[in-house]
Tab-separated table of C-alpha atoms and ligand atoms in Angstrom:
chain	number	residue	atom	x	y	z
A	1	MET	CA	24.929	11.971	-31.328
A	2	PRO	CA	25.693	15.807	-31.110
A	3	PRO	CA	22.689	17.775	-30.374
A	4	ARG	CA	21.212	19.780	-33.277
A	5	PRO	CA	20.610	23.467	-32.860
A	6	SER	CA	17.146	24.563	-34.344
A	7	PRO	CA	16.924	26.822	-37.091
A	8	PRO	CA	16.142	30.644	-35.893
A	9	ALA	CA	12.644	30.935	-34.366
A	10	GLN	CA	12.137	34.319	-36.634
A	11	LEU	CA	11.911	32.264	-39.712
A	12	PHE	CA	8.963	30.618	-38.499
A	13	PRO	CA	6.745	33.475	-37.630
A	14	HIS	CA	3.548	31.952	-38.412
A	15	ARG	CA	1.417	29.474	-36.815
A	16	LEU	CA	-0.390	26.848	-38.887
A	17	PRO	CA	-3.608	25.452	-37.469
A	18	ARG	CA	-2.646	22.104	-38.648
A	19	PRO	CA	0.083	20.326	-40.814
A	20	LEU	CA	0.217	20.825	-44.563
A	21	LEU	CA	1.991	19.612	-47.489
A	22	LEU	CA	4.944	21.127	-48.962
A	23	PRO	CA	5.899	20.680	-52.658
A	24	VAL	CA	8.999	19.058	-53.089
A	25	THR	CA	10.508	22.009	-54.919
A	26	ALA	CA	10.698	23.685	-51.376
A	27	LEU	CA	13.247	21.080	-50.603
A	28	LYS	CA	15.575	21.545	-53.751
A	29	HIS	CA	17.848	23.975	-52.146
A	30	LEU	CA	18.764	21.231	-49.439
A	31	ARG	CA	19.129	18.356	-51.904
A	32	GLU	CA	22.600	17.670	-50.789
A	33	GLN	CA	22.344	18.819	-47.368
A	34	VAL	CA	19.563	17.260	-45.806
A	35	PHE	CA	20.052	14.899	-42.988
A	36	LEU	CA	17.211	12.992	-41.382
A	37	ALA	CA	16.421	11.848	-38.107
A	38	GLY	CA	14.902	8.671	-37.258
A	39	ASP	CA	12.851	7.708	-34.573
A	40	GLU	CA	16.121	6.842	-32.866
A	41	GLY	CA	17.115	10.239	-33.197
A	42	TRP	CA	19.543	11.755	-35.274
A	43	THR	CA	21.044	9.063	-37.679
A	44	GLY	CA	23.027	11.664	-40.044
A	45	GLU	CA	22.040	9.622	-43.022
A	46	GLU	CA	22.224	11.789	-46.045
A	47	ARG	CA	19.549	11.760	-48.277
A	48	THR	CA	19.526	12.520	-51.865
A	49	ASP	CA	16.604	11.209	-53.162
A	50	ILE	CA	13.970	13.287	-51.649
A	51	GLY	CA	10.660	13.618	-53.984
A	52	GLY	CA	7.210	13.792	-53.627
A	53	ASP	CA	5.784	15.864	-50.815
A	54	ALA	CA	7.034	16.947	-47.503
A	55	SER	CA	4.776	18.036	-44.843
A	56	VAL	CA	5.350	21.037	-42.299
A	57	SER	CA	3.937	21.171	-38.794
A	58	PRO	CA	2.353	24.006	-37.088
A	59	THR	CA	5.719	24.962	-35.624
A	60	PRO	CA	8.281	23.081	-37.617
A	61	THR	CA	11.708	23.261	-36.012
A	62	TYR	CA	13.698	20.868	-37.784
A	63	ILE	CA	13.643	18.451	-40.682
A	64	GLY	CA	13.261	14.642	-39.266
A	65	CYS	CA	11.899	11.391	-40.393
A	66	ARG	CA	9.787	9.305	-38.442
A	67	GLY	CA	9.753	6.145	-40.404
A	68	TRP	CA	8.333	7.519	-43.377
A	69	PRO	CA	8.429	5.961	-46.772
A	70	ARG	CA	11.816	6.772	-47.954
A	71	HIS	CA	10.480	9.544	-50.427
A	72	ARG	CA	8.874	11.494	-47.766
A	73	VAL	CA	10.456	14.100	-45.323
A	74	ARG	CA	8.747	15.683	-42.227
A	75	CYS	CA	9.217	18.426	-40.371
A	76	ILE	CA	8.371	18.026	-36.717
A	77	ALA	CA	7.257	20.248	-33.898
A	78	GLY	CA	10.129	21.094	-31.539
A	79	ASP	CA	8.324	19.630	-28.852
A	80	ALA	CA	7.011	16.555	-30.687
A	81	ASP	CA	10.616	14.845	-30.277
A	82	THR	CA	12.986	14.531	-27.559
A	83	THR	CA	16.046	14.893	-29.037
A	84	ASP	CA	15.513	18.281	-30.494
A	85	PRO	CA	17.051	21.164	-28.642
A	86	SER	CA	14.173	23.432	-29.591
A	87	SER	CA	15.855	26.634	-27.642
A	88	GLY	CA	18.840	26.427	-30.150
A	89	THR	CA	19.981	29.514	-31.607
A	90	SER	CA	22.417	28.540	-34.470
A	91	THR	CA	21.603	29.526	-38.126
A	92	SER	CA	24.297	27.135	-39.929
A	93	LEU	CA	22.830	24.712	-41.637
A	94	ARG	CA	26.172	22.852	-41.311
A	95	ASP	CA	25.801	23.056	-37.533
A	96	TRP	CA	21.987	22.334	-37.833
A	97	SER	CA	22.292	19.360	-40.043
A	98	SER	CA	25.268	16.821	-38.711
A	99	PRO	CA	29.092	16.892	-38.611
A	100	SER	CA	29.401	14.688	-41.470
A	101	SER	CA	28.103	17.560	-43.665
A	102	GLU	CA	31.359	19.695	-43.117
A	103	ASN	CA	32.431	18.592	-46.463
A	104	THR	CA	30.804	21.226	-48.557
A	105	SER	CA	30.844	20.314	-52.374
A	106	ASP	CA	31.506	22.527	-55.574
A	107	GLY	CA	33.687	24.627	-53.664
A	108	GLU	CA	30.914	26.206	-51.744
A	109	THR	CA	31.605	28.146	-48.557
A	110	GLU	CA	30.146	27.713	-45.380
A	111	ALA	CA	28.316	30.933	-45.828
A	112	ASP	CA	26.761	29.730	-49.043
A	113	VAL	CA	25.605	26.664	-47.639
A	114	GLU	CA	24.032	28.447	-44.909
A	115	THR	CA	22.383	31.009	-47.172
A	116	ARG	CA	20.840	27.970	-49.339
A	117	GLY	CA	19.781	26.662	-46.007
A	118	LEU	CA	17.939	29.863	-44.615
A	119	ALA	CA	16.391	30.360	-48.282
A	120	PHE	CA	14.837	26.839	-47.676
A	121	PHE	CA	13.551	27.681	-44.311
A	122	ALA	CA	12.314	31.078	-45.632
A	123	GLU	CA	10.328	29.193	-48.356
A	124	MET	CA	8.818	26.821	-45.592
A	125	ALA	CA	7.750	29.842	-43.523
A	126	THR	CA	6.158	31.510	-46.460
A	127	GLN	CA	4.214	28.502	-47.505
A	128	ALA	CA	3.425	27.719	-43.893
A	129	ALA	CA	2.043	31.038	-43.768
A	130	SER	CA	-0.195	30.253	-46.645
A	131	PRO	CA	-3.962	29.727	-45.900
A	132	SER	CA	-4.002	26.191	-47.575
A	133	LYS	CA	-5.000	23.161	-45.802
A	134	GLU	CA	-3.479	20.035	-45.575
A	135	GLY	CA	-1.186	21.023	-48.672
A	136	ARG	CA	-4.003	21.630	-50.902
A	137	TYR	CA	-4.961	25.227	-52.424
A	138	SER	CA	-7.953	26.848	-50.315
A	139	TYR	CA	-10.748	28.091	-51.966
A	140	GLU	CA	-9.441	31.638	-51.035
A	141	GLU	CA	-6.026	31.038	-53.140
A	142	TYR	CA	-7.926	29.850	-56.247
A	143	LYS	CA	-10.040	32.958	-55.880
A	144	GLU	CA	-7.042	35.408	-55.159
A	145	THR	CA	-5.382	34.100	-58.575
A	146	ALA	CA	-8.353	34.271	-60.357
A	147	ASP	CA	-9.200	37.963	-59.163
A	148	TRP	CA	-5.459	38.849	-60.053
A	149	LEU	CA	-5.991	37.844	-63.228
A	150	LEU	CA	-9.203	39.553	-63.801
A	151	ALA	CA	-7.697	42.882	-62.295
A	152	ASN	CA	-4.662	42.635	-64.727
A	153	THR	CA	-6.478	42.147	-68.072
A	154	GLU	CA	-9.674	43.358	-69.573
A	155	HIS	CA	-10.097	39.762	-71.381
A	156	ARG	CA	-12.658	37.706	-70.232
A	157	PRO	CA	-12.181	34.523	-71.720
A	158	MET	CA	-15.017	31.731	-72.508
A	159	VAL	CA	-12.652	29.175	-73.564
A	160	ALA	CA	-9.664	27.829	-72.004
A	161	ILE	CA	-6.904	26.053	-74.270
A	162	VAL	CA	-4.175	23.874	-72.787
A	163	CYS	CA	-1.329	23.459	-75.050
A	164	GLY	CA	0.150	19.958	-75.234
A	165	SER	CA	3.888	19.348	-75.893
A	166	GLY	CA	5.332	20.919	-79.123
A	167	LEU	CA	2.115	22.795	-79.341
A	168	GLY	CA	2.736	25.845	-77.382
A	169	ASN	CA	2.569	27.863	-80.585
A	170	LEU	CA	-1.006	27.684	-80.568
A	171	ALA	CA	-1.137	30.546	-78.477
A	172	ASP	CA	0.328	32.831	-81.111
A	173	LEU	CA	-3.148	32.744	-83.072
A	174	LEU	CA	-4.433	34.798	-80.185
A	175	LYS	CA	-4.928	38.789	-81.137
A	176	GLU	CA	-5.033	41.454	-78.809
A	177	GLN	CA	-2.533	39.518	-76.417
A	178	VAL	CA	-2.208	40.024	-72.825
A	179	ALA	CA	0.355	37.137	-71.564
A	180	PHE	CA	1.602	36.719	-68.231
A	181	LYS	CA	4.508	34.581	-67.062
A	182	TYR	CA	3.498	31.775	-64.649
A	183	GLU	CA	6.266	32.677	-62.173
A	184	ASP	CA	4.461	36.174	-62.199
A	185	ILE	CA	0.978	35.066	-61.115
A	186	PRO	CA	0.320	34.424	-57.636
A	187	ASN	CA	0.495	30.715	-56.558
A	188	PHE	CA	0.775	29.415	-59.885
A	189	PRO	CA	3.318	26.613	-60.410
A	190	LYS	CA	6.207	26.687	-62.900
A	191	SER	CA	6.775	24.929	-66.090
A	192	THR	CA	9.740	22.786	-66.069
A	193	VAL	CA	9.214	20.707	-69.427
A	194	PRO	CA	11.223	21.778	-72.407
A	195	GLY	CA	8.365	22.744	-74.852
A	196	HIS	CA	5.784	24.159	-72.190
A	197	ALA	CA	6.702	27.849	-72.137
A	198	GLY	CA	5.209	28.511	-68.911
A	199	ARG	CA	3.068	31.689	-70.158
A	200	LEU	CA	-0.870	32.264	-69.735
A	201	VAL	CA	-1.844	33.964	-72.956
A	202	PHE	CA	-5.030	35.876	-73.059
A	203	GLY	CA	-6.452	37.094	-76.188
A	204	ASN	CA	-9.095	36.237	-79.093
A	205	LEU	CA	-9.085	33.354	-81.476
A	206	ASN	CA	-11.236	34.011	-84.564
A	207	GLY	CA	-13.316	36.577	-82.490
A	208	LYS	CA	-13.911	34.144	-79.434
A	209	PRO	CA	-12.157	35.410	-75.995
A	210	CYS	CA	-9.634	32.754	-74.904
A	211	VAL	CA	-6.893	31.936	-72.575
A	212	CYS	CA	-4.175	29.792	-73.465
A	213	MET	CA	-2.020	27.472	-71.030
A	214	GLN	CA	1.511	27.896	-72.921
A	215	GLY	CA	2.841	24.862	-70.793
A	216	ARG	CA	0.931	22.368	-68.749
A	217	PHE	CA	1.793	20.650	-65.123
A	218	HIS	CA	2.704	17.014	-64.986
A	219	MET	CA	2.634	14.587	-62.433
A	220	TYR	CA	6.100	13.402	-63.465
A	221	GLU	CA	7.766	17.036	-62.427
A	222	GLY	CA	6.982	15.976	-58.777
A	223	TYR	CA	3.804	17.985	-58.551
A	224	PRO	CA	1.132	16.729	-56.487
A	225	LEU	CA	-2.227	16.888	-58.624
A	226	TRP	CA	-3.989	19.295	-56.803
A	227	LYS	CA	-1.014	21.625	-58.263
A	228	VAL	CA	-1.381	19.907	-61.687
A	229	THR	CA	-4.485	21.144	-61.912
A	230	PHE	CA	-4.662	24.369	-60.246
A	231	PRO	CA	-5.174	26.199	-63.604
A	232	ILE	CA	-8.564	24.415	-64.256
A	233	ARG	CA	-10.146	25.924	-61.070
A	234	VAL	CA	-8.574	29.346	-61.874
A	235	PHE	CA	-10.087	29.207	-65.229
A	236	HIS	CA	-13.872	28.185	-63.843
A	237	LEU	CA	-13.348	31.243	-61.432
A	238	ILE	CA	-12.637	33.754	-64.252
A	239	GLY	CA	-15.560	32.719	-66.569
A	240	VAL	CA	-14.505	30.087	-68.678
A	241	GLN	CA	-17.032	27.482	-69.618
A	242	THR	CA	-15.182	25.334	-71.971
A	243	VAL	CA	-11.765	23.609	-72.001
A	244	ILE	CA	-9.980	22.529	-74.913
A	245	VAL	CA	-6.937	20.209	-73.839
A	246	THR	CA	-4.444	19.199	-76.274
A	247	ASN	CA	-1.688	16.756	-76.003
A	248	ALA	CA	0.981	14.920	-77.701
A	249	ALA	CA	0.412	11.015	-77.572
A	250	GLY	CA	1.693	7.788	-78.537
A	251	GLY	CA	-0.336	5.938	-80.886
A	252	LEU	CA	-1.343	2.594	-79.820
A	253	ASN	CA	-4.166	1.865	-82.082
A	254	GLU	CA	-2.635	0.345	-85.360
A	255	ASP	CA	-4.333	2.655	-87.743
A	256	TYR	CA	-2.997	5.740	-86.198
A	257	ARG	CA	0.034	7.410	-87.596
A	258	VAL	CA	2.501	10.400	-86.664
A	259	GLY	CA	0.493	13.738	-87.369
A	260	HIS	CA	-2.720	12.049	-87.018
A	261	ILE	CA	-5.400	13.660	-84.817
A	262	MET	CA	-7.424	11.853	-82.195
A	263	VAL	CA	-10.534	13.601	-80.834
A	264	ILE	CA	-10.849	12.162	-77.194
A	265	LYS	CA	-13.871	10.135	-76.731
A	266	ASP	CA	-12.945	8.772	-73.110
A	267	HIS	CA	-9.917	7.997	-70.961
A	268	ILE	CA	-8.586	5.944	-68.884
A	269	ASN	CA	-7.197	7.634	-65.719
A	270	PHE	CA	-4.473	4.848	-64.887
A	271	PRO	CA	-2.825	6.790	-61.892
A	272	GLY	CA	-6.691	6.992	-60.585
A	273	PHE	CA	-6.692	3.314	-60.130
A	274	ALA	CA	-3.878	3.616	-57.685
A	275	GLY	CA	-5.182	6.466	-55.767
A	276	GLN	CA	-3.662	9.323	-57.340
A	277	ASN	CA	-6.818	11.270	-58.227
A	278	PRO	CA	-6.742	15.037	-57.985
A	279	LEU	CA	-9.923	15.164	-56.248
A	280	MET	CA	-8.528	13.135	-53.457
A	281	GLY	CA	-8.938	14.861	-49.972
A	282	PRO	CA	-11.593	16.896	-48.732
A	283	ASN	CA	-14.115	18.333	-51.135
A	284	GLU	CA	-14.399	21.813	-51.897
A	285	ASP	CA	-18.416	21.976	-52.478
A	286	ARG	CA	-18.113	25.170	-53.885
A	287	PHE	CA	-16.368	23.397	-56.756
A	288	GLY	CA	-18.377	20.545	-57.188
A	289	PRO	CA	-19.661	17.200	-55.634
A	290	ARG	CA	-17.888	14.594	-53.618
A	291	PHE	CA	-18.330	11.948	-56.223
A	292	PRO	CA	-18.787	13.272	-59.882
A	293	PRO	CA	-19.559	11.441	-63.121
A	294	MET	CA	-17.132	10.670	-65.705
A	295	SER	CA	-18.916	9.006	-68.003
A	296	ASP	CA	-19.938	12.318	-69.687
A	297	ALA	CA	-16.037	13.181	-69.326
A	298	TYR	CA	-15.734	14.515	-73.081
A	299	ASP	CA	-18.663	16.623	-74.374
A	300	ARG	CA	-20.403	14.812	-77.328
A	301	ASP	CA	-21.701	17.935	-78.761
A	302	LEU	CA	-18.016	19.347	-78.824
A	303	ARG	CA	-16.430	16.095	-80.413
A	304	LYS	CA	-19.134	16.509	-82.981
A	305	LEU	CA	-17.883	19.718	-83.722
A	306	ALA	CA	-14.475	19.019	-83.790
A	307	LEU	CA	-15.047	15.928	-86.128
A	308	SER	CA	-17.208	17.936	-88.575
A	309	ALA	CA	-14.678	20.891	-88.375
A	310	SER	CA	-11.791	18.695	-89.056
A	311	ARG	CA	-13.896	16.869	-92.168
A	312	ASP	CA	-14.671	20.324	-93.528
A	313	LEU	CA	-11.002	21.224	-93.590
A	314	GLY	CA	-10.550	17.712	-95.265
A	315	PHE	CA	-8.524	16.096	-92.448
A	316	ALA	CA	-10.899	13.115	-92.373
A	317	ALA	CA	-8.099	10.815	-93.454
A	318	GLU	CA	-5.895	11.914	-90.659
A	319	LEU	CA	-8.773	11.737	-88.133
A	320	HIS	CA	-9.771	9.465	-85.293
A	321	GLU	CA	-12.007	9.449	-82.264
A	322	GLY	CA	-10.590	7.310	-79.487
A	323	VAL	CA	-9.471	6.486	-75.669
A	324	TYR	CA	-6.479	8.261	-74.099
A	325	CYS	CA	-4.747	6.517	-71.399
A	326	GLY	CA	-2.956	8.971	-69.098
A	327	LEU	CA	-0.055	7.456	-67.260
A	328	GLY	CA	2.306	8.972	-64.497
A	329	GLY	CA	5.572	9.186	-66.511
A	330	PRO	CA	8.410	10.206	-67.199
A	331	SER	CA	9.527	6.838	-68.530
A	332	PHE	CA	7.868	5.918	-71.838
A	333	GLU	CA	6.051	2.652	-71.989
A	334	THR	CA	7.690	-1.024	-72.311
A	335	ILE	CA	6.413	-3.035	-75.338
A	336	ALA	CA	4.446	-5.012	-73.071
A	337	GLU	CA	2.720	-1.924	-71.557
A	338	CYS	CA	1.831	-0.826	-74.843
A	339	ARG	CA	0.473	-4.146	-75.672
A	340	PHE	CA	-1.177	-4.160	-72.327
A	341	LEU	CA	-2.757	-0.740	-73.053
A	342	ASN	CA	-3.789	-1.564	-76.328
A	343	ARG	CA	-5.640	-4.642	-75.119
A	344	LEU	CA	-7.506	-2.694	-72.405
A	345	GLY	CA	-9.043	-0.278	-75.021
A	346	ALA	CA	-6.865	2.675	-75.428
A	347	ASP	CA	-6.040	3.917	-78.719
A	348	ALA	CA	-3.283	6.737	-77.310
A	349	VAL	CA	-0.985	6.963	-74.730
A	350	GLY	CA	0.308	10.191	-72.544
A	351	MET	CA	1.461	11.540	-69.531
A	352	SER	CA	-1.110	14.501	-68.976
A	353	THR	CA	-4.873	15.538	-69.481
A	354	VAL	CA	-6.806	12.962	-67.655
A	355	HIS	CA	-6.271	15.092	-64.210
A	356	GLU	CA	-7.096	18.459	-65.921
A	357	VAL	CA	-10.385	16.911	-67.413
A	358	VAL	CA	-11.374	15.047	-63.777
A	359	VAL	CA	-11.199	18.499	-61.780
A	360	ALA	CA	-12.649	20.565	-64.963
A	361	ARG	CA	-15.538	18.166	-64.762
A	362	HIS	CA	-15.925	18.564	-61.350
A	363	CYS	CA	-16.326	22.196	-61.604
A	364	GLY	CA	-18.798	21.579	-64.578
A	365	LEU	CA	-16.436	22.960	-67.389
A	366	ARG	CA	-17.221	21.141	-70.633
A	367	VAL	CA	-14.448	19.811	-72.182
A	368	LEU	CA	-13.190	18.856	-75.471
A	369	GLY	CA	-9.835	16.910	-75.988
A	370	ILE	CA	-7.849	16.677	-78.724
A	371	SER	CA	-4.567	14.318	-79.083
A	372	LEU	CA	-1.991	14.562	-81.767
A	373	ILE	CA	-0.269	11.570	-82.399
A	374	THR	CA	3.644	12.475	-82.237
A	375	ASN	CA	4.976	8.709	-82.278
A	376	GLN	CA	3.699	5.389	-82.646
A	377	ALA	CA	3.978	3.434	-79.654
A	378	VAL	CA	6.492	0.488	-79.980
A	379	MET	CA	4.764	-2.918	-79.834
A	380	ASP	CA	6.948	-5.078	-81.649
A	381	TYR	CA	10.194	-6.683	-80.183
A	382	ASN	CA	11.727	-6.501	-83.017
A	383	SER	CA	11.644	-2.921	-83.631
A	384	GLU	CA	14.465	-0.231	-83.241
A	385	ALA	CA	12.361	2.282	-82.666
A	386	ARG	CA	12.594	4.067	-79.158
A	387	ALA	CA	10.464	7.070	-78.027
A	388	ASN	CA	11.695	10.424	-77.164
A	389	HIS	CA	10.649	13.962	-76.375
A	390	GLU	CA	12.501	15.520	-79.056
A	391	GLU	CA	10.758	13.344	-81.853
A	392	VAL	CA	7.377	14.473	-79.710
A	393	LEU	CA	8.237	18.128	-79.882
A	394	LYS	CA	9.259	17.654	-83.346
A	395	ALA	CA	5.831	15.968	-84.480
A	396	GLY	CA	4.303	18.953	-82.637
A	397	ARG	CA	5.881	21.363	-84.817
A	398	GLU	CA	5.418	19.428	-87.832
A	399	SER	CA	1.493	19.513	-87.208
A	400	GLU	CA	1.049	22.817	-85.807
A	401	LYS	CA	-0.779	24.258	-88.941
A	402	MET	CA	-3.127	21.709	-89.086
A	403	MET	CA	-3.994	22.028	-85.124
A	404	GLU	CA	-4.040	25.751	-85.874
A	405	LYS	CA	-6.714	25.217	-88.675
A	406	LEU	CA	-8.777	22.942	-86.556
A	407	LEU	CA	-8.874	25.216	-83.672
A	408	THR	CA	-9.566	28.512	-85.697
A	409	THR	CA	-12.161	26.833	-87.582
A	410	LEU	CA	-13.787	25.286	-84.301
A	411	LEU	CA	-13.647	28.110	-82.071
A	412	PRO	CA	-16.149	30.218	-83.600
A	413	ARG	CA	-18.341	27.419	-83.707
A	414	ILE	CA	-18.611	26.881	-80.048
A	415	GLU	CA	-21.119	29.395	-78.544
A	416	THR	CA	-22.183	29.212	-75.076
A	417	ASN	CA	-21.993	26.478	-72.435
A	418	ASN	CA	-25.310	25.263	-73.451
A	419	ASN	CA	-25.239	25.839	-77.036
A	420	VAL	CA	-23.071	24.559	-79.757
A	421	ASN	CA	-23.448	25.339	-83.231
B	501	R1P	O1	0.887	15.435	-72.621
B	501	R1P	P1	1.702	16.542	-73.005
B	501	R1P	O2	2.113	17.601	-72.197
B	501	R1P	O3	1.245	17.119	-74.421
B	501	R1P	O4	3.245	15.913	-73.375
B	501	R1P	C1	3.303	14.466	-73.610
B	501	R1P	O5	4.649	14.578	-74.251
B	501	R1P	C2	5.522	14.330	-73.119
B	501	R1P	C3	6.596	13.429	-73.401
B	501	R1P	O6	7.229	13.715	-74.749
B	501	R1P	C4	4.949	14.436	-72.036
B	501	R1P	O7	5.069	15.209	-71.136
B	501	R1P	C5	3.490	13.513	-72.485
B	501	R1P	O8	2.785	13.534	-71.699
B	502	GUN	N1	3.508	8.118	-72.171
B	502	GUN	C1	3.620	8.599	-73.405
B	502	GUN	N2	3.573	9.654	-73.408
B	502	GUN	C2	3.595	10.361	-74.746
B	502	GUN	N3	3.766	11.416	-75.172
B	502	GUN	C3	4.035	11.524	-76.422
B	502	GUN	N4	4.480	10.414	-76.987
B	502	GUN	C4	3.902	9.383	-75.925
B	502	GUN	C5	4.188	8.066	-75.545
B	502	GUN	O1	4.508	7.305	-76.448
B	502	GUN	N5	3.946	7.645	-74.302
């Protein structure tokens, strides 16, 4: 086993108080080049299936794997592993990884590989320098983003609207717009899903100061839930009181048709059953309590308001109140799963919303959830129907006007946090 030189020390100028988690996006540069060391030392095993989170230690010097589950990669402190020659000086990723990485793909030169490798390490070092603890955002980071937004716009939104798949144009309803790309906002994750533009739009909707997330984050994008829900706490810090979460969902209830609207009465947080809750980890008391109740997740007054606004608009026939089931995605459900969820009491199914709602309730925001039924869940083994994202986006566009009317009618009726018309 040839010794591996360490990446250059100057790329890791910061020392961390303790290990932290890195998002898998930090590893994307190395997808084909990462070679992992096992407990026995460097194995030269090539890994292309890296997903989930990686963690970086206080003094990361190389990537290794110590019997972690297949989807995890760990950066180990140089002095934590005897096989690491931590005094090495080479900066070449090829040298640094393993002899079998000599064959670079796609005509990449050694310099290209090295550049990508160094970009990866630089990204790691940047993240290592952040004040985040254990891979979560620190309170200061939420605050930094909130302060940045408040400094860059004079808007002071009372209501935040999260636009679901195919519903991004709802943001166009806002007047006197000030918009920011997610990539320009400190600490904000990036949108990766078609139909989720990745812009935060401030403005007034029918006189009500609002902020719209034109694109949300999902678990299936590889984001940990504390990242998926980052904007919600930022909304809280900039003074938002009410969050309207919209989504595209598959209809499980046999009465639901494409284009129908479901005001969310309650949810089933399926990933939560398996320990995937955005509030896992140390509680930040400045946001909310360790054990927040969820029996009042969807505000009763706001639901009434949405139902009465829909009736006033003549949408009663297309309107339901029901239970949303949030799954991890990205695969759509099997027939057996749809039947199972339906029997469990779910009326619609999607891959979002529940995490945002848990975090919003934790910090005391009031929540209104609105699902647009974009497809009917396949429940029949004789059906030829296949759920797909294009159909979801199309249904969103087709029902855009209806959703716009509903929000335009609804918004002015929401008064303050404790006072609904
Ligand atoms: O929940 P939103 O973001 O509206 O999108 C829904 O539509 C996408 C699948 O087509 C998934 O992302 C699902 O969650
Ligand atoms: N999980 C899931 N998400 C969706 N988003 C839109 N339609 C669906 C669906 O049928 N299932």
